[in-house]
Structures are given as C-alpha cells and as structure tokens.
XYZ file of C-alpha atoms in Angstrom:
302
model
C -119.264 123.313 273.206
C -119.058 123.980 269.478
C -122.163 122.429 267.926
C -123.161 122.189 264.246
C -126.860 122.159 263.337
C -128.743 121.484 260.105
C -132.328 122.700 259.789
C -131.503 125.651 262.037
C -134.194 127.872 260.483
C -137.059 125.458 261.190
C -139.367 125.364 264.206
C -137.156 123.066 266.281
C -133.829 124.295 264.926
C -134.575 127.936 265.675
C -135.540 127.129 269.266
C -132.508 124.868 269.750
C -130.060 127.477 268.450
C -131.571 130.074 270.774
C -131.362 127.728 273.775
C -127.761 126.687 273.134
C -126.506 130.205 272.537
C -128.259 131.466 275.660
C -126.063 129.055 277.623
C -122.863 130.181 275.918
C -122.417 127.387 273.364
C -121.004 128.178 269.931
C -123.407 127.179 267.171
C -122.427 126.529 263.551
C -125.386 126.537 261.149
C -125.274 124.477 257.951
C -126.955 126.395 255.105
C -127.716 125.495 251.484
C -126.654 128.890 250.093
C -123.428 130.838 250.097
C -122.537 131.557 253.743
C -123.375 135.100 254.738
C -122.111 135.054 258.317
C -119.190 133.658 260.287
C -121.373 131.041 261.945
C -122.541 129.515 258.629
C -121.144 126.512 256.738
C -122.235 125.523 253.222
C -123.760 122.158 252.475
C -125.747 120.597 249.625
C -127.825 117.618 250.762
C -128.853 116.659 247.217
C -125.211 116.365 246.188
C -124.431 114.669 249.520
C -121.761 117.266 250.179
C -120.737 119.271 253.250
C -117.880 121.748 253.580
C -116.382 119.459 256.198
C -113.666 121.935 257.189
C -116.435 123.985 258.784
C -117.123 121.132 261.200
C -113.569 121.017 262.535
C -113.626 121.515 266.289
C -117.304 120.632 266.669
C -117.980 118.359 269.604
C -121.539 117.612 268.484
C -123.734 117.704 265.380
C -127.529 117.917 265.413
C -129.106 116.993 262.093
C -132.704 118.245 261.802
C -133.090 119.143 258.119
C -135.797 117.594 255.940
C -138.808 118.571 253.848
C -142.016 119.040 255.859
C -144.122 115.889 256.181
C -147.409 117.798 256.131
C -146.436 120.654 253.833
C -147.875 119.162 250.637
C -150.115 116.405 249.357
C -148.108 113.192 249.002
C -147.693 112.978 245.253
C -145.032 110.634 243.928
C -142.819 113.670 243.341
C -143.246 114.967 246.896
C -142.672 111.543 248.417
C -139.376 111.486 246.541
C -138.607 114.940 247.979
C -139.383 113.712 251.491
C -137.120 110.715 251.048
C -134.244 112.481 249.287
C -134.164 115.384 251.740
C -133.763 112.959 254.625
C -131.737 110.058 253.270
C -129.345 112.042 251.074
C -128.993 114.766 253.700
C -128.246 112.291 256.482
C -125.718 110.490 254.305
C -123.984 113.810 253.602
C -123.767 114.732 257.280
C -122.680 111.259 258.403
C -119.951 111.023 255.767
C -118.672 114.517 256.597
C -118.548 113.637 260.289
C -116.724 110.377 259.549
C -114.152 112.148 257.348
C -112.800 114.366 260.122
C -109.497 113.519 261.781
C -111.181 114.229 265.108
C -114.890 113.518 264.664
C -117.545 114.992 266.977
C -118.335 112.950 270.048
C -122.028 112.713 269.178
C -124.402 112.969 266.238
C -128.073 113.488 267.077
C -129.950 112.684 263.889
C -133.625 113.386 263.369
C -136.133 110.598 262.911
C -139.829 110.160 263.688
C -142.282 107.893 265.463
C -143.609 107.090 261.998
C -140.974 104.326 262.258
C -143.545 102.200 264.136
C -146.336 102.479 261.572
C -149.928 102.358 262.824
C -149.859 100.785 266.299
C -153.542 101.233 267.135
C -154.050 101.271 270.906
C -150.848 99.288 271.509
C -148.111 101.257 273.286
C -144.653 100.948 271.744
C -141.208 101.906 272.996
C -137.844 101.895 271.249
C -137.622 98.104 271.312
C -140.584 97.757 268.924
C -139.897 96.646 265.335
C -140.552 98.898 262.351
C -144.073 99.103 261.012
C -145.471 99.139 257.508
C -146.144 101.957 255.080
C -144.351 104.859 253.462
C -143.369 106.671 256.664
C -142.128 103.522 258.373
C -139.983 102.636 255.354
C -138.722 106.219 255.127
C -137.717 106.308 258.794
C -135.785 103.051 258.467
C -133.826 104.333 255.469
C -133.346 107.695 257.191
C -131.741 106.097 260.242
C -129.655 103.651 258.212
C -128.160 106.572 256.288
C -126.240 107.581 259.436
C -124.152 104.387 259.258
C -120.897 106.143 258.232
C -120.867 108.104 261.494
C -121.623 104.999 263.555
C -118.879 103.047 261.786
C -116.452 105.876 262.586
C -117.178 105.374 266.290
C -119.367 108.460 266.736
C -122.123 108.048 269.333
C -125.221 108.339 267.155
C -128.699 108.988 268.565
C -131.912 108.882 266.534
C -134.441 111.371 267.886
C -137.761 109.751 266.984
C -139.963 112.798 267.297
C -143.699 112.931 267.841
C -146.078 115.845 267.196
C -144.436 118.994 268.562
C -146.886 121.312 270.338
C -145.948 124.912 269.562
C -147.911 128.134 269.267
C -146.666 128.741 265.754
C -145.254 126.329 263.184
C -145.599 122.579 262.851
C -148.878 120.701 263.102
C -150.219 122.826 265.945
C -149.472 125.981 264.010
C -152.278 124.833 261.693
C -154.613 123.588 264.439
C -154.642 126.616 266.746
C -156.196 129.047 264.201
C -158.987 126.590 263.373
C -159.849 125.945 267.003
C -159.750 129.668 267.831
C -162.444 130.186 265.207
C -164.552 127.421 266.694
C -163.909 125.246 263.636
C -161.883 122.580 265.402
C -163.066 119.079 266.088
C -162.093 115.443 266.084
C -160.670 113.843 262.965
C -162.140 110.562 261.844
C -163.133 108.368 264.771
C -161.030 110.394 267.200
C -159.765 107.158 268.732
C -156.338 107.338 267.070
C -153.441 108.126 269.401
C -151.358 111.265 268.938
C -147.951 111.077 270.595
C -147.095 114.701 271.337
C -144.337 116.673 273.015
C -144.183 120.318 274.087
C -141.607 122.360 272.160
C -139.844 123.306 275.394
C -139.558 119.632 276.368
C -138.377 118.718 272.887
C -135.496 121.201 273.065
C -134.603 120.042 276.572
C -134.693 116.419 275.374
C -132.353 117.156 272.447
C -129.907 118.772 274.838
C -130.259 115.756 277.138
C -129.324 113.477 274.225
C -126.235 115.595 273.553
C -125.123 115.445 277.174
C -125.959 111.845 278.135
C -122.943 109.759 277.158
C -124.596 106.344 277.483
C -127.507 107.109 275.138
C -127.174 105.867 271.572
C -129.574 104.478 268.998
C -133.293 105.308 268.903
C -134.906 107.489 271.565
C -138.585 108.459 271.430
C -139.089 112.189 271.927
C -142.703 112.094 273.060
C -144.545 112.937 276.272
C -145.091 110.082 278.750
C -148.846 109.748 278.127
C -149.983 109.798 274.489
C -153.588 110.920 274.032
C -156.296 110.215 271.493
C -157.386 112.762 268.926
C -160.694 112.978 270.820
C -158.780 113.906 274.013
C -156.681 116.453 272.104
C -159.878 118.018 270.777
C -161.405 118.293 274.260
C -158.190 119.796 275.682
C -158.019 122.376 272.876
C -161.582 123.395 273.640
C -160.858 123.821 277.355
C -157.628 125.771 276.858
C -158.979 128.069 274.154
C -162.518 128.350 275.532
C -164.052 127.404 272.185
C -166.643 124.834 271.127
C -165.324 121.648 269.515
C -168.538 120.130 268.181
C -167.419 119.727 264.582
C -165.785 116.636 263.189
C -164.101 115.745 259.928
C -165.142 112.315 258.625
C -162.361 109.995 257.547
C -163.536 109.849 253.898
C -163.373 113.649 253.661
C -159.832 113.676 255.026
C -158.780 111.005 252.557
C -160.302 112.995 249.714
C -158.614 116.231 250.810
C -155.226 114.874 251.838
C -154.729 111.721 249.820
C -152.115 109.362 251.265
C -151.144 111.984 253.855
C -154.479 111.244 255.550
C -153.003 107.931 256.720
C -150.682 109.930 258.966
C -153.587 112.001 260.362
C -155.950 109.078 260.880
C -153.283 106.571 261.886
C -152.534 105.818 265.512
C -149.037 105.802 267.035
C -148.962 105.301 270.793
C -145.240 105.830 271.380
C -143.807 106.099 274.899
C -140.378 107.563 275.807
C -138.991 104.637 277.790
C -135.292 105.330 277.146
C -135.666 109.051 277.791
C -137.351 108.431 281.148
C -134.929 105.654 282.099
C -132.009 108.027 281.482
C -133.355 110.492 284.046
C -135.087 113.050 281.820
C -137.891 115.035 283.466
C -140.721 116.602 281.471
C -141.811 120.157 282.252
C -145.141 119.727 280.417
C -146.062 116.021 280.487
C -149.821 116.367 279.791
C -151.511 117.643 276.657
C -153.206 120.487 278.523
C -149.892 121.600 280.041
C -148.257 121.445 276.600
C -151.040 123.520 275.049
C -150.887 126.162 277.779
C -147.096 126.344 277.460
C -147.438 126.881 273.701
C -149.865 129.749 274.261
C -147.668 131.278 276.956
C -144.653 131.186 274.619
C -146.541 133.318 272.099
C -147.555 135.857 274.717
C -150.778 134.210 275.766
C -152.564 135.226 272.538
C -155.624 133.125 271.854
C-alpha cells in the first residue's frame, strides 16, 4: 500500500513508519517545511493546506500530528496551540482527502481517551458520551473536523489513544528516569485510573484499523485492563527494582502543573471493546508486560 502519515517524526509516527516500511509498504510523510526527500509532501496545518497532489495514489492516510498535551503548562496561549494544531490540522487533511478524484479508502485520525472526561472508577467503551472539561471538548472538535472525509465516503476511524508505554518519549519517557533514581511514587491519591497501551500494541492496533474494513468511528487504543496510578507505581518498582515510597500530593501537582494537573489526577478507565470485538490480540496486555517490553525495546537499559 501507499500510505500518507502526518506526525511521522513523533514517538508513534516514527515507530509506525518503521513498521510499515519493514513490510514493504510505501510511506509518504507530510512535513511542514520544504520537502527534502522524495517521500515528503508539504503541508501547513495552520493554513489548513496540503499539497494534495502528493496524496494521489495513497490508499490510506494516518493523521497523528498535534502539539504535545504534556509538553507545556496549559496557559491560554498553549491551549489555543493544542486546539489549533489538532482541529485545523485535521480539517486540512480531511479536506485534502475529500478533494481527490480517487480518495484513499481509509483515514485513521488521531484522538484521545480524554474524550470521556473524568470517569472515576466507571469503565467506559466507545459507546460512552463525551465528558466535560478542556480535553473532552477538544477531542470532540478534533473528531468533528474530519467530517469532510466522512462526507466524501472515506472510511474514517478515530484512534482514541491512551497513555503509550515506551522506553523513550511520551509520558513514560518522563517517568522512567524518575523511577530509576528512586524518586518515583504515586500521584495524588493513586486511585485514579490510567488507561495505557504498549507502544508495540499501539502500532499493531493502528495497522489493524487500516486493514479492518468494517471498523469506522471511534476505537479505544488502550490495553484491556486499565490500572490505577497506585498499581502503575508498584509495577514500576518491581520492574526497575527501585523503591517507590514517595508520593506527590495533589495540591503540589496543581501548583506545579496548573490545569494540566487535571489530566494527571483525573481518572479515565477506558476499555477497548471495539478493538477486541474486531479480533485484535494484545502482545502486552498487562502493565508489567508493557513496562518490560518498553525496557527491552531500549536494549534492557534500566
């Protein structure tokens, strides 16, 4: 297949490109600078523009681009950046896809389990309504921005991603160094659920979405059994062989992170019902398996 990807230099995009090319697929990477290689196509998400001629012949598009949720404190300016990078970028991709004489068969567009808001201990699948708060509102607008592709008859899948467990990059890229130093511990009460997924499973799930013709709409990309922050902390201690006696009180997190702390202290117990029902099998379904796989991928370095 010929597959176009945005966000190809990020944690997930890099791994997806590597996986697809290893199996002989042709990958076209959308970049925000002048193309410097034959496999690159220019786009400008802020201007909602894509060099659509570069998508001709693509059978699939995977849209992963967006500013990092946890990269900065959530000032009003950064919240606008988070929104614009997702909503404007998705609109650009969806309109470019819809403009083609022969559109791709499928668009897999990024989203997040933040769609559900804080669910507490209540498990939610893809049938659950949207929650409240900035992230929930953002995810709704993010998904709605793909409407041009859907209206053009393109099978559109929203990959509602959880916390990706990887040795480097993403949330765990920040956690591993702290826990290695013995500075890791629970956050707040520790009772909040973290819906995680191993990077290897995430890439396999994205490829499953591309290949499974009867999947459209939202699909949770999370492991089957979400765990609490307290359980994550204990598993990190076992895997790394480090003490996990410290804790960060909720008020301290709120002071340090501002509104972003709501994402850290909030609880989303998302389950991948549609993924499992469609026959997907997880290689690393438990948090300990996901952690060990992340360490193995970086050469076992602790």
